Short mmCIF file of C-alpha atoms in Angstrom, two decimals:
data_model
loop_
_atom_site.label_atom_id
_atom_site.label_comp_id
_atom_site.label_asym_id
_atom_site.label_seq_id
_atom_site.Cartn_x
_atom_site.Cartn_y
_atom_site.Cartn_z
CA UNK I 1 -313.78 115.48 -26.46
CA UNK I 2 -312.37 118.99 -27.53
CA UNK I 3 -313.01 120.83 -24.47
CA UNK I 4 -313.00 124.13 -26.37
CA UNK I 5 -316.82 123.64 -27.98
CA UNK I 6 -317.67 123.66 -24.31
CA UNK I 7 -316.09 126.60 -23.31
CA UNK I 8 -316.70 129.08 -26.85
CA UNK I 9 -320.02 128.30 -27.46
CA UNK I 10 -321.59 129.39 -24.64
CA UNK I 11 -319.58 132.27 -24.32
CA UNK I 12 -321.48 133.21 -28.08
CA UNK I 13 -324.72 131.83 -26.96
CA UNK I 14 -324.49 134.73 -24.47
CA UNK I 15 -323.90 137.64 -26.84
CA UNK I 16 -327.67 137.44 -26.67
CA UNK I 17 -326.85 139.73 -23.24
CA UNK I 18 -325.21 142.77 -25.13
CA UNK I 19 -327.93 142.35 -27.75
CA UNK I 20 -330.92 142.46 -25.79
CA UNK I 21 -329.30 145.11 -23.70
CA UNK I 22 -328.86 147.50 -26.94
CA UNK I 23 -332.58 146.72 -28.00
CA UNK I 24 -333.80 147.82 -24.64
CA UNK I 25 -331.98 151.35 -25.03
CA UNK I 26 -333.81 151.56 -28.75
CA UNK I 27 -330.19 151.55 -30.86
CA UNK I 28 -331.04 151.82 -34.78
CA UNK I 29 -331.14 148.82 -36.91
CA UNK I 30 -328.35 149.38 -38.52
CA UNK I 31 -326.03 149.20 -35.58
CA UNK I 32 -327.25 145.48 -35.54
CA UNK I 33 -326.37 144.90 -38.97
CA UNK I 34 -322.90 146.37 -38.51
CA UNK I 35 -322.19 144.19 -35.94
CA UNK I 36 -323.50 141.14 -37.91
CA UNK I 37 -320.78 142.64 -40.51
CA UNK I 38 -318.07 142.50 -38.40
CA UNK I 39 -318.64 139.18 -36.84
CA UNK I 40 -319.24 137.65 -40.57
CA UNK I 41 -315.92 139.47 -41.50
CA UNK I 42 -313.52 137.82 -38.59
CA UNK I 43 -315.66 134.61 -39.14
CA UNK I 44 -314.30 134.41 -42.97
CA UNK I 45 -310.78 135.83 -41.89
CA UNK I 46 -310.74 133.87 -38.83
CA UNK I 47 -307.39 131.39 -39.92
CA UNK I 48 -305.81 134.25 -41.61
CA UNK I 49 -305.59 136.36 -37.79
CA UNK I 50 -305.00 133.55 -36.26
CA UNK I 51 -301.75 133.19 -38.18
CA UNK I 52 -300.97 136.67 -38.10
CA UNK I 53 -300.83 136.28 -34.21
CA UNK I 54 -298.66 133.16 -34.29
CA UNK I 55 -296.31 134.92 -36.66
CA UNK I 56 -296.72 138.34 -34.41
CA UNK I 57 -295.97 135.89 -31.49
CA UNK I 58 -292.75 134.40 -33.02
CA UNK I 59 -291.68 137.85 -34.44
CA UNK I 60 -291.72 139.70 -30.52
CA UNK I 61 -289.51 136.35 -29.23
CA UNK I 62 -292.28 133.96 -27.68
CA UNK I 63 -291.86 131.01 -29.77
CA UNK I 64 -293.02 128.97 -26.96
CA UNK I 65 -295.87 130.19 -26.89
CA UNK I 66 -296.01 130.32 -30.85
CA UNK I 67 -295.39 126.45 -30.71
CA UNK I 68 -298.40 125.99 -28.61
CA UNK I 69 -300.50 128.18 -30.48
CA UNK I 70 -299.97 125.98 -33.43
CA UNK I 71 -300.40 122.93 -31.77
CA UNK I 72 -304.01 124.16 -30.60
CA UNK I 73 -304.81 125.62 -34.33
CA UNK I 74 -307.07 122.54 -35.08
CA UNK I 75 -309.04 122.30 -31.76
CA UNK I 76 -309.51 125.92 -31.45
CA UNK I 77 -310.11 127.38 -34.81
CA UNK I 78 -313.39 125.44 -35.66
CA UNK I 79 -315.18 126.23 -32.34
CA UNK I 80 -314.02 129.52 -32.91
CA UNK I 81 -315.39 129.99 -36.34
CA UNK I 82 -319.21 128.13 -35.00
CA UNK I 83 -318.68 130.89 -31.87
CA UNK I 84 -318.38 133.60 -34.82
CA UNK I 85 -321.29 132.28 -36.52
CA UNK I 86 -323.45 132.01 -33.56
CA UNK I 87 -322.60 135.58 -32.72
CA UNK I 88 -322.98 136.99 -36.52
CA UNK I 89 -326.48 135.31 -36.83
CA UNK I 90 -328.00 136.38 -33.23
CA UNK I 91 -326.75 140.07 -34.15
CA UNK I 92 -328.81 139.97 -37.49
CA UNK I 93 -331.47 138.40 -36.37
CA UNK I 94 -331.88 141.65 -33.55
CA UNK I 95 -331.68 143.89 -36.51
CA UNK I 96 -334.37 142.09 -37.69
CA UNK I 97 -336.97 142.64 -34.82
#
């Protein structure tokens, strides 16, 4: 079992908190939607950053660390991405209430 779907998702399921919170204090509609944006943008450039930071890792001397990082690309990147896309789609759905 890949541990990590049990750690990420829930940690999306509860951007429902910062959501609700901004509803209660009446934000505009189209701060909702902007997040959405932003969440659908890292979701589609999620790889991409994640290979930035292993080559950022391996450029300031941690190539351990690098190592591991790509070692844990294929457990970690799909939770990741389904974290993203729980986040994305609970922000747009707020901006449509």
């Amino acid at each position: 079992m890949n541990w990590w779907w049990v750690v990420l998702n829930p940690l999306g399921c509860l951007w429902v908190i910062p959501m609700l919170g901004s509803r209660e204090a009446n934000v505009p509609r189209l701060f909702f939607v902007a997040v959405a944006a932003l969440w659908a943008l890292v979701f589609s450039f999620a790889q991409p950053l994640y290979d930035w930071g292993t080559t950022l890792l391996r450029k300031l001397g941690h190539d351990r660390l690098a190592d591991s990082r790509d070692c844990l690309k294929p457990k970690v990147l799909l939770p990741a991405r389904v974290t993203l896309l729980i986040m994305a789609s609970m922000s747009f759905f707020f901006a449509l209430l």
